[in-house]
Every structure is written in structure tokens, then in C-alpha cells.
Coordinates of C-alpha atoms and ligand atoms in Angstrom, one line a residue:
M1 CA 0.0 0.0 0.0
S2 CA 1.2 3.5 -0.8
Q3 CA 1.5 6.1 1.9
R4 CA -1.7 7.7 3.2
V5 CA -2.1 11.3 2.1
K6 CA -4.6 13.8 3.4
I7 CA -7.2 14.9 0.9
K8 CA -6.4 18.6 1.4
Q9 CA -2.9 18.0 0.1
I10 CA -4.0 16.1 -3.0
L11 CA -6.5 18.8 -3.9
L12 CA -4.1 21.6 -3.3
S13 CA -1.7 20.5 -6.0
D14 CA -2.3 20.0 -9.7
K15 CA 0.0 17.0 -9.7
A16 CA -1.5 13.8 -11.2
N17 CA -0.5 10.3 -12.3
Y18 CA 0.9 9.1 -9.0
E19 CA -0.4 6.5 -6.6
V20 CA -1.8 7.3 -3.1
T21 CA -3.8 5.9 -0.3
V22 CA -6.6 8.0 1.2
K23 CA -8.7 7.2 4.2
G24 CA -11.9 8.9 5.3
W25 CA -15.7 8.8 5.5
V26 CA -18.1 8.4 2.6
R27 CA -20.3 11.4 2.0
T28 CA -22.2 10.0 -1.0
F29 CA -21.9 7.2 -3.5
R30 CA -23.5 7.8 -6.8
N31 CA -24.3 5.4 -9.6
N32 CA -22.2 2.7 -8.1
Q33 CA -19.3 4.7 -9.5
F34 CA -18.5 8.0 -7.8
I35 CA -17.6 8.2 -4.1
A36 CA -17.4 11.6 -2.5
L37 CA -14.8 11.0 0.2
N38 CA -14.1 13.4 3.1
D39 CA -11.3 13.0 5.6
G40 CA -11.8 16.2 7.6
S41 CA -8.7 17.9 6.4
T42 CA -10.8 20.1 4.1
N43 CA -14.4 20.9 3.3
S44 CA -13.9 19.6 -0.3
N45 CA -14.5 15.9 -1.0
L46 CA -12.2 13.8 -3.1
Q47 CA -14.0 12.1 -5.9
V48 CA -13.1 8.4 -6.0
V49 CA -14.0 6.6 -9.3
V50 CA -14.9 3.0 -8.9
D51 CA -14.6 0.4 -11.7
F52 CA -17.8 -1.2 -10.5
E53 CA -17.8 -3.9 -13.2
N54 CA -14.6 -5.3 -11.8
T55 CA -15.4 -4.8 -8.1
D56 CA -16.9 -7.4 -5.8
P57 CA -20.7 -6.5 -5.5
L58 CA -20.6 -7.3 -1.8
L59 CA -17.9 -4.7 -1.3
L60 CA -19.8 -2.1 -3.4
K61 CA -22.9 -2.6 -1.2
R62 CA -20.9 -1.7 1.9
I63 CA -19.9 1.7 0.5
T64 CA -22.6 3.8 2.1
T65 CA -22.9 7.3 3.5
G66 CA -21.0 7.4 6.8
A67 CA -18.8 4.3 6.2
A68 CA -15.1 4.6 6.9
I69 CA -13.0 3.4 4.0
G70 CA -9.5 3.4 2.6
V71 CA -8.8 3.6 -1.1
T72 CA -5.5 3.1 -2.9
G73 CA -5.4 4.3 -6.5
E74 CA -4.0 6.7 -9.0
V75 CA -4.5 10.4 -8.9
I76 CA -5.7 11.4 -12.4
P77 CA -6.9 14.7 -14.0
S78 CA -10.6 14.9 -13.6
L79 CA -13.0 15.3 -16.5
G80 CA -15.9 16.2 -14.4
K81 CA -16.4 19.8 -13.3
G82 CA -15.8 20.9 -9.7
Q83 CA -12.4 19.2 -9.2
K84 CA -9.1 19.2 -10.9
V85 CA -8.1 15.7 -9.9
E86 CA -9.8 12.5 -8.8
I87 CA -8.6 9.1 -7.9
K88 CA -9.1 5.9 -9.8
A89 CA -9.6 3.2 -7.2
K90 CA -7.4 0.1 -7.5
H91 CA -7.9 -1.3 -4.0
M92 CA -10.6 -0.5 -1.4
E93 CA -11.0 -1.5 2.2
I94 CA -13.9 -1.0 4.5
Y95 CA -12.9 -0.1 8.1
G96 CA -16.4 0.5 9.4
D97 CA -19.8 0.0 7.9
S98 CA -22.6 2.5 8.4
D99 CA -26.1 1.3 8.1
P100 CA -27.8 3.9 5.8
E101 CA -31.2 3.2 7.3
A102 CA -29.9 4.1 10.8
Y103 CA -27.3 6.7 10.1
P104 CA -28.8 10.1 11.1
L105 CA -26.9 12.2 8.6
Q106 CA -28.4 12.0 5.2
P107 CA -26.9 13.7 2.2
K108 CA -29.3 16.6 2.4
K109 CA -29.5 19.9 4.4
H110 CA -30.3 19.4 8.1
S111 CA -31.3 22.2 10.5
L112 CA -28.8 23.4 13.0
E113 CA -31.3 22.5 15.8
F114 CA -31.4 18.9 14.6
L115 CA -27.6 18.8 14.3
R116 CA -27.3 20.1 17.9
E117 CA -29.2 17.0 19.0
I118 CA -26.6 14.8 17.2
A119 CA -23.6 16.9 18.2
H120 CA -21.6 13.6 18.3
L121 CA -21.9 13.3 14.6
R122 CA -22.2 16.9 13.4
F123 CA -18.5 17.3 12.9
R124 CA -19.1 15.3 9.7
T125 CA -21.1 18.0 8.1
N126 CA -19.7 20.8 5.9
T127 CA -20.9 23.5 8.2
F128 CA -19.4 22.1 11.4
G129 CA -16.3 20.9 9.6
A130 CA -15.7 24.5 8.6
V131 CA -16.7 26.0 12.0
F132 CA -14.4 23.7 14.0
R133 CA -11.4 24.0 11.7
V134 CA -11.8 27.8 12.0
R135 CA -12.1 27.5 15.8
H136 CA -8.9 25.5 15.8
A137 CA -7.1 28.0 13.6
L138 CA -8.2 30.9 15.9
A139 CA -6.9 29.0 19.0
F140 CA -3.6 28.5 17.3
A141 CA -3.4 32.2 16.3
V142 CA -4.1 33.2 19.9
H143 CA -1.1 31.3 21.1
K144 CA 1.0 32.5 18.2
F145 CA 0.1 36.2 18.8
F146 CA 1.1 36.1 22.5
N147 CA 4.1 33.8 22.0
D148 CA 5.5 36.1 19.3
K149 CA 5.1 39.1 21.7
G150 CA 7.0 37.2 24.5
F151 CA 4.0 36.6 26.8
V152 CA 4.1 33.6 29.1
Y153 CA 1.2 31.1 28.9
L154 CA 0.2 30.6 32.5
H155 CA -2.0 27.7 33.5
T156 CA -4.3 29.1 36.2
P157 CA -6.3 26.6 38.3
I158 CA -9.6 25.1 37.3
I159 CA -10.6 24.3 40.8
T160 CA -10.4 27.3 43.1
A161 CA -11.7 28.6 46.4
S162 CA -12.2 32.2 45.2
D163 CA -14.9 33.9 43.2
A164 CA -12.7 36.1 40.9
E165 CA -15.6 38.2 39.6
G166 CA -17.3 38.4 42.9
A167 CA -20.6 37.6 41.1
G168 CA -21.4 34.4 42.9
E169 CA -22.2 32.4 39.8
M170 CA -20.1 29.3 40.7
F171 CA -20.4 25.6 40.3
R172 CA -19.4 23.9 43.6
V173 CA -16.8 21.1 43.5
T174 CA -17.3 18.6 46.3
T175 CA -16.8 15.0 47.2
L176 CA -19.1 15.1 50.2
D177 CA -22.0 12.7 50.4
M178 CA -24.9 14.9 49.4
K179 CA -27.4 12.6 51.2
K180 CA -25.5 12.7 54.5
P181 CA -23.1 15.7 54.6
P182 CA -21.1 16.3 57.7
L183 CA -22.5 19.2 59.7
T184 CA -21.0 21.9 61.9
P185 CA -22.3 22.4 65.4
E186 CA -24.5 25.2 63.9
G187 CA -26.0 22.7 61.5
E188 CA -24.3 24.0 58.4
I189 CA -22.5 21.7 55.9
D190 CA -19.0 21.3 57.2
Y191 CA -16.7 21.9 54.2
K192 CA -13.7 21.3 56.4
E193 CA -14.5 17.7 56.0
D194 CA -14.5 18.1 52.2
F195 CA -11.8 16.9 49.8
F196 CA -9.8 20.2 49.9
G197 CA -10.7 20.9 53.5
R198 CA -12.7 23.9 52.4
S199 CA -15.4 24.9 50.0
T200 CA -14.3 25.0 46.4
N201 CA -15.7 25.8 43.0
L202 CA -14.9 25.7 39.3
T203 CA -13.1 28.9 38.2
V204 CA -15.1 31.8 36.7
S205 CA -11.9 33.5 35.6
G206 CA -8.2 33.0 35.8
Q207 CA -7.6 36.7 36.2
L208 CA -6.6 36.9 39.9
E209 CA -3.9 34.2 39.5
G210 CA -3.0 35.8 36.2
E211 CA -2.2 39.0 38.0
L212 CA 0.2 37.1 40.2
G213 CA 2.0 35.9 37.1
A214 CA 2.1 39.4 35.5
M215 CA 3.9 40.6 38.7
A216 CA 6.8 38.4 37.8
F217 CA 6.9 37.7 34.1
G218 CA 5.6 41.1 33.1
E219 CA 3.2 39.8 30.5
I220 CA 1.2 36.6 30.7
Y221 CA -1.9 35.1 29.2
T222 CA -4.3 32.3 30.1
F223 CA -6.4 30.3 27.7
G224 CA -8.6 27.8 29.4
P225 CA -12.1 26.8 30.3
T226 CA -14.2 28.9 32.7
F227 CA -17.5 28.1 34.2
R228 CA -20.5 30.2 35.1
A229 CA -23.7 29.0 36.7
E230 CA -25.7 32.0 35.4
N231 CA -29.1 30.9 34.4
S232 CA -29.0 32.7 31.0
N233 CA -30.5 30.7 28.3
T234 CA -29.4 32.9 25.4
A235 CA -27.6 32.5 22.1
R236 CA -24.6 34.2 23.7
H237 CA -24.1 32.4 27.0
L238 CA -22.6 29.1 27.9
A239 CA -22.1 27.5 31.4
E240 CA -18.7 26.3 30.2
F241 CA -16.8 28.6 27.9
W242 CA -13.2 29.2 27.0
M243 CA -11.6 32.5 27.9
I244 CA -8.3 34.2 26.9
E245 CA -7.0 36.5 29.6
P246 CA -3.8 38.5 29.1
E247 CA -2.5 40.4 32.1
M248 CA 0.3 43.0 31.7
A249 CA 2.4 44.8 34.2
F250 CA 3.1 48.5 33.5
Y251 CA 0.1 48.8 31.2
D252 CA -2.5 51.5 31.6
L253 CA -6.1 51.4 30.2
K254 CA -5.0 52.8 26.8
D255 CA -2.2 50.2 26.5
N256 CA -4.8 47.6 27.3
M257 CA -7.2 48.8 24.6
D258 CA -4.4 49.0 22.1
L259 CA -3.4 45.4 22.8
A260 CA -7.0 44.1 22.7
E261 CA -7.6 45.8 19.3
E262 CA -4.3 44.5 17.8
F263 CA -5.0 41.0 19.2
I264 CA -8.5 40.7 17.7
Q265 CA -7.3 42.1 14.3
Y266 CA -4.4 39.7 14.3
V267 CA -6.4 36.5 14.9
I268 CA -9.0 37.6 12.3
R269 CA -6.2 38.3 9.8
Y270 CA -4.7 34.9 10.5
V271 CA -7.9 33.0 9.6
L272 CA -8.5 35.2 6.5
E273 CA -5.1 34.2 5.3
N274 CA -5.1 30.5 6.4
N275 CA -8.8 29.4 6.3
R276 CA -10.0 30.9 3.1
E277 CA -11.9 27.9 1.8
D278 CA -13.8 27.4 5.1
L279 CA -14.6 31.1 5.4
E280 CA -15.9 31.2 1.9
F281 CA -18.1 28.2 2.6
L282 CA -19.4 29.9 5.8
A283 CA -19.9 33.2 3.9
Q284 CA -22.1 31.5 1.4
R285 CA -24.0 29.7 4.1
L286 CA -24.7 33.0 5.8
A287 CA -25.7 34.7 2.6
E288 CA -28.3 32.0 2.0
E289 CA -29.6 32.4 5.5
E290 CA -29.8 36.2 5.1
K291 CA -31.9 35.7 2.0
Q292 CA -34.6 34.2 4.1
K293 CA -34.8 37.4 6.2
P294 CA -36.8 40.5 5.3
Q295 CA -34.7 43.1 3.4
A296 CA -34.6 45.5 6.4
E297 CA -33.0 42.9 8.7
R298 CA -30.3 41.7 6.3
S299 CA -26.8 42.8 7.0
E300 CA -25.1 45.1 4.6
L301 CA -21.9 43.2 4.5
G302 CA -21.1 39.6 3.7
L303 CA -19.0 37.5 6.2
I304 CA -15.6 38.1 4.5
E305 CA -16.3 41.9 4.0
K306 CA -17.3 42.1 7.7
L307 CA -14.1 40.5 8.8
E308 CA -12.1 42.8 6.5
F309 CA -14.0 45.8 7.8
V310 CA -12.8 45.0 11.3
L311 CA -9.2 44.8 10.1
N312 CA -9.4 48.1 8.2
N313 CA -11.2 50.3 10.7
Q314 CA -10.2 51.4 14.2
F315 CA -12.5 50.6 17.0
E316 CA -14.5 53.6 18.3
R317 CA -13.5 54.5 21.8
I318 CA -16.0 56.3 24.0
S319 CA -16.8 56.6 27.7
Y320 CA -19.8 55.1 29.4
T321 CA -21.0 58.6 30.1
E322 CA -20.8 59.6 26.4
A323 CA -22.6 56.3 25.5
I324 CA -25.5 57.1 27.9
E325 CA -25.9 60.5 26.3
I326 CA -26.1 59.0 22.8
L327 CA -28.6 56.4 24.0
K328 CA -30.7 58.9 25.9
N329 CA -31.1 61.0 22.8
S330 CA -31.5 58.0 20.4
K331 CA -34.6 57.5 18.3
P332 CA -35.5 54.1 19.9
N333 CA -35.2 55.6 23.3
K334 CA -37.4 58.6 22.5
N335 CA -39.9 56.4 20.7
K336 CA -39.9 54.0 23.6
K337 CA -38.6 51.2 21.4
F338 CA -36.1 49.9 24.0
Q339 CA -37.4 47.3 26.4
Y340 CA -35.3 49.0 29.1
P341 CA -35.5 52.8 28.6
V342 CA -32.3 54.7 29.2
E343 CA -32.9 57.4 31.8
D344 CA -30.3 57.7 34.5
W345 CA -26.5 57.6 34.5
G346 CA -25.4 54.6 36.4
T347 CA -27.6 51.9 35.0
D348 CA -26.0 48.9 33.4
L349 CA -26.3 48.7 29.6
Q350 CA -28.6 46.0 28.2
S351 CA -27.6 44.1 25.1
E352 CA -30.3 46.1 23.1
H353 CA -28.3 49.3 24.0
E354 CA -25.0 47.8 23.2
R355 CA -26.3 46.6 19.8
Y356 CA -27.8 50.0 19.1
L357 CA -24.4 51.7 19.7
V358 CA -22.5 49.2 17.6
E359 CA -24.9 48.3 14.8
K360 CA -26.9 51.5 14.3
H361 CA -25.0 54.5 15.7
F362 CA -21.3 53.8 15.0
K363 CA -21.6 50.8 12.7
K364 CA -18.3 49.4 13.9
P365 CA -16.7 47.8 17.0
V366 CA -16.9 50.1 20.0
I367 CA -14.8 50.2 23.2
L368 CA -16.7 51.6 26.1
T369 CA -14.6 52.9 29.0
D370 CA -14.9 54.3 32.5
Y371 CA -18.1 52.6 33.7
P372 CA -19.7 53.4 37.0
A373 CA -17.9 51.6 39.8
A374 CA -21.2 50.2 41.1
I375 CA -21.7 47.9 38.1
K376 CA -18.2 46.6 37.8
S377 CA -15.9 44.3 39.7
F378 CA -13.9 45.2 42.9
Y379 CA -10.5 45.0 41.3
M380 CA -10.9 47.8 38.8
K381 CA -8.8 50.9 39.2
Q382 CA -10.8 53.8 40.7
N383 CA -10.9 57.0 38.8
E384 CA -10.3 60.4 40.5
D385 CA -14.0 61.3 40.1
G386 CA -14.8 58.8 42.8
K387 CA -17.7 57.4 40.7
T388 CA -16.2 55.5 37.8
V389 CA -13.5 52.8 37.2
R390 CA -11.0 52.3 34.5
A391 CA -13.0 49.5 32.9
M392 CA -13.3 48.7 29.2
D393 CA -15.7 46.5 27.3
I394 CA -15.4 45.8 23.6
L395 CA -18.7 45.5 21.8
F396 CA -19.0 43.8 18.5
P397 CA -21.8 43.9 15.8
G398 CA -24.1 40.9 16.1
I399 CA -22.4 39.8 19.3
G400 CA -22.5 42.5 21.9
E401 CA -19.8 42.2 24.6
I402 CA -16.8 40.2 23.3
V403 CA -14.2 41.6 25.7
G404 CA -14.3 42.8 29.3
G405 CA -11.2 44.2 31.0
S406 CA -9.7 47.0 33.0
Q407 CA -6.7 48.6 34.5
R408 CA -6.4 47.1 38.0
E409 CA -6.4 48.9 41.3
E410 CA -2.8 48.7 42.3
N411 CA -3.1 50.7 45.5
Y412 CA -3.4 48.4 48.6
D413 CA -5.5 50.7 50.7
K414 CA -8.0 51.6 47.9
L415 CA -8.3 48.0 46.9
V416 CA -9.0 46.8 50.5
G417 CA -11.4 49.7 51.0
R418 CA -13.4 48.6 47.9
M419 CA -13.4 44.9 48.9
K420 CA -14.8 45.8 52.4
E421 CA -17.5 47.8 50.8
L422 CA -18.5 44.8 48.7
H423 CA -18.1 42.3 51.5
I424 CA -15.3 40.4 49.7
P425 CA -13.3 38.4 52.2
V426 CA -10.1 40.3 52.6
E427 CA -8.3 37.6 54.6
E428 CA -9.0 34.8 52.2
L429 CA -7.5 36.8 49.3
Y430 CA -4.3 37.7 51.2
W431 CA -2.3 36.2 48.3
Y432 CA -3.9 38.5 45.8
L433 CA -3.4 41.5 48.1
D434 CA 0.3 40.6 48.6
T435 CA 1.0 41.8 45.0
R436 CA -0.1 45.2 46.2
R437 CA 2.1 45.0 49.3
F438 CA 5.3 43.8 47.6
G439 CA 6.3 45.7 44.4
T440 CA 2.9 46.7 43.2
C441 CA 2.7 48.5 39.9
P442 CA 0.2 49.8 37.4
H443 CA -1.2 46.9 35.4
A444 CA -4.1 45.9 33.3
G445 CA -5.7 43.0 31.5
F446 CA -8.8 41.7 29.8
G447 CA -10.8 38.6 29.0
L448 CA -12.0 37.6 25.6
G449 CA -14.8 35.1 25.4
F450 CA -13.4 32.6 22.8
E451 CA -16.8 31.3 21.6
R452 CA -18.0 34.9 21.0
L453 CA -15.0 35.4 18.8
V454 CA -15.7 32.2 17.0
L455 CA -19.3 33.3 16.5
F456 CA -18.2 36.5 15.0
V457 CA -15.7 35.0 12.7
T458 CA -17.8 32.1 11.4
G459 CA -21.0 34.1 11.1
M460 CA -22.9 31.5 13.1
T461 CA -25.7 32.9 15.3
N462 CA -26.0 30.5 18.2
I463 CA -23.1 30.0 20.6
R464 CA -24.1 26.3 20.9
D465 CA -22.9 25.9 17.4
V466 CA -19.3 27.0 17.9
I467 CA -18.3 24.8 20.8
P468 CA -18.2 21.1 20.2
F469 CA -20.3 20.1 23.2
P470 CA -22.2 23.0 24.6
R471 CA -23.1 23.1 28.3
T472 CA -26.2 25.3 29.0
P473 CA -29.0 25.2 31.7
K474 CA -30.6 21.7 31.7
N475 CA -28.2 20.4 29.1
A476 CA -25.0 18.5 29.5
E477 CA -25.4 15.8 26.8
F478 CA -22.3 14.0 25.4
Ligands
LIG1 O1 -16.6 40.4 31.4 P1 -16.1 39.1 32.1 O2 -17.0 38.5 33.1 O3 -14.7 39.5 32.6 C1 -13.9 38.7 33.3 O4 -14.1 37.5 33.6 C2 -12.6 39.3 33.7 N1 -12.0 38.5 34.8 C3 -11.7 39.3 32.5 C4 -10.3 39.9 32.7 O5 -10.3 41.2 32.9 N2 -9.3 39.2 32.8 O6 -15.9 38.0 30.9 C5 -15.0 38.2 29.9 C6 -15.6 37.8 28.6 C7 -16.9 38.5 28.2 O7 -16.6 39.8 27.6 C8 -17.5 37.5 27.2 O8 -16.9 37.6 25.9 C9 -17.1 36.2 27.8 O9 -16.0 36.4 28.6 N3 -18.2 35.6 28.6 C10 -19.0 34.6 28.2 N4 -18.9 33.9 27.1 C11 -19.8 32.9 27.0 N5 -20.7 32.5 27.9 C12 -20.8 33.2 29.1 N6 -21.6 32.8 30.1 C13 -19.8 34.3 29.3 N7 -19.6 35.2 30.3 C14 -18.6 35.9 29.9
LIG2 MG1 -18.2 41.7 31.3

């Protein structure tokens, strides 16, 4: 048998008249003659031409949609349209049969909702093949970007005793017997008896530990799974999602925004340059979906134009206070079209407000800064005005918030003061506060929700379709 070659490699070159072995899964088998074979290396199938008159009929019967096969044969120029080369089968082997009656993936268009129910098989479709190759490329680009800049990839813990965001949306981790937990004299569950000798949870963010790393390496990033038990059943929220969190010593808020913008543009450019075929497939898919919508709701730009637009235009930077003024005076606010009317300074922005700013008012990504302290986390640097903090959120069209970050409060007394106001346990976080006691310095960082980035880049509209196995309220299948 000749060496196994990936289909992508065969289709990339014009070379013909050489023998190869390919292995993959049958997408279709037409006229007992033409197999469309896919091995996951590319969205394109390789056409395998079978000499059915000289092939064992029992073998032919086993070539069905979904079956895993190997083919050895000669690569020859193709006469049919759609491909430059095809392969003339000389020897075929079936590794795994696939009963066409039972196999859920038929060679036809399936709805995304249906495919979500068979997420264990959906990688084998064109759409999810493209989405997850792009997801992979984005992840690789994330590491390349930070590595090339000299950032250290720091693995922060998954199991922790702290609530980094102070929002209380944590999944508890315990080995206690839930039916008969040990109790304290006061009748509370006694977590001293638990595995770690204390109460622990899955991390909501690696930031606090990331800050410790930044205070030694200067610049670090994390890229790992994070968990939030927020009961938001939306197309933008997952209970388990991946987050990238860079943290940089000697950066102020502006440096932080500059880095975030450069970073997002870098990873988008990377996939435009390296995943063109998949992006073009996804662009076409999106264009077809858009055609179903009424004219007024269709987006002005196609997927690729939208990605290029982000590369070629600076993000708009405005303060929360300016945003509130724009929103207050906006048409939908005056015409009472917002579900949550914008009246007072200090209220949190709802996604309808974020989308108005990005999609209608500025028509480009927007960085909002200097939010009211009351609606942001304890660790953010307090501004002189005594009301706002040096926070920044990046808002994207069709997505809403894609990045949340800030300059950090590096002053020990101010930080402890804020923690006390918010009833955050100062003693437990002694290790975090030590960075402010020993060689503190201005520093900043942000968190980018990886799935929201993948949503934007692939043009998919539901976050459940850009992570292999989504975890959402009442759903942990697979
Ligand atoms: O704004 P968040 O909560 O910020 C933090 O966790 C900071 N510790 C980050 C930092 O400064 N190092 O979350 C950051 C991003 C959001 O902007 C959003 O993109 C994403 O994480 N995100 C979610 N993505 C999917 N599902 C959820 N439930 C998400 N919650 C946040
Ligand atoms: Mg946020």
C-alpha cells in the first residue's frame, strides 16, 4: 500500500499520475461509481472513481454514506467539473460499515437545531467541519500572537476557592455525600471535611492568579475553560466557555485597549489568510440564510467583508457617560422602542443598548470605558472622580460584549477599601493583596470570550454551534 495522504494535500496540488492511499468517510456514493470521500482535512470531498464492473458487488454494497473506508489508487486529472483531480480506485478496504437506514446524517440539508441533538456526529457535516477548523485556527493564532510578543502562557487553576468576579455564579466542587453531609455544630454543611478541607468551585476567571504571574513575568496570558452558573438561556451564554485572559504589568487602560484591538485584528487576519476555503463556505451559508430574512434585517456586509472591515477600521472609543448621552437621545429611546428605557446615569447597559451603539450608531466595533464603579468588579482601578472605574468593554456587531477588561487597582488601601464595601473576604484573598504589598505597579488586562469570537468569525448565530459540546442550563449531553 502506498502512503496515506490527506485529501487537502491532494486537492491543493495539480499533480497527477501518482499513486496514493486515502482514508476517510463516505459522504455520498452515486451510480455505483462515484464516491465523495471526506477525511476532515478540508471541506472539499475527493472524488473516487470505482470500476464497478470489476469490483466485488458485496464490497460495493458496503460503500454507504458514513462508512469509513480506505482507497488506494492513482490520482488522475478529472474530466468532471468541480475538481481538478480525482482518484481511480485500485484497491478498497472498508474499516467501518454505516447502516444507511440508521445513520442520522443523510446527504441533504439538516437544520442546526437537529444537528445540535446529534452533536456527536455533526463534525461530519460541511458547516461544522468548517466551524471547528476555523475554531482550531483561531486558537492556534491566539497562542502565536502572544508567544511572538513574549507573553508567558500561564495555566491558572480550574478548581479554586475564590470567586474572581465576585458575582457568585459558581459551580461547587465537592466529594461530600450529598445525602448525609457532615455538619458543623451550627447545622451548616462542614466543608472542612470536604476533599480540599474547604469549600471549592470551578473557576469563573483565571484573572486573579494571572495578575500574580504578571507581577513576575511582566506579561502573561491564560487560555482555558471557565464556568458560570448563570441561568441565562441565550444564544450568547454558555455555562462552560473558553476565555483568553492576558495580564500585563506596566500597562494602563490605553495600552490595554491597544493590545486588545491589535490582538483581535491579528487573529482575524490569521484565519482570513489561512482558512479561506472554510470562510468562503461559511460566507455562502450565511448569505443563503440572510436571503430568508426581510430586506430591512439583512446585514449590509457579507461575512468576509465584515471581517475585512474590522481589520481596516479602528474601533470607536468612548466613555460610558458619552454612551449614555447617545442612548438617551437616540430614536428608539425617544420612541420607547427599548425594552429598558435609558434614563439615568449609572444603570447597566442591556444588550439592546450595546447593539444600538455598535450596529446603528457607530456601525463598527466600540470600546466603552470608565463605567460606574457600582456595576463593575472590585479589582478595577478607581478614577479620580470617585464614581467611575478604568474599565473597558469591547462591543461587536451581532455579538454584543466580546471583551471585558480594566486597569487594576494597584493601591493596597484603595483595593482593600473597595473589597470591604463589597463584602469580599479580605483575609482569604491575602495572596492577591500581597501583590499590592510587595512591588505593586500599574497593570491591566482583559478577558476575551473565545466562543463569542468564533461566533463573529464564522457568522454563526448561536453559541451552541461554535463549541463542540455546549453546556447550558438543563443540558450536559455528550
Ligand atoms: O466580562 P467578564 O466577566 O470578565 C472577566 O471575567 C474578567 N476577569 C476578564 C479579565 O479582565 N481578565 O468576561 C469576559 C468575557 C466577556 O466579555 C464575554 O466575551 C465572555 O467572557 N463571557 C462569556 N462567554 C460565553 N458565555 C458566558 N456565560 C460568558 N460570560 C462571559
Ligand atoms: Mg463583562
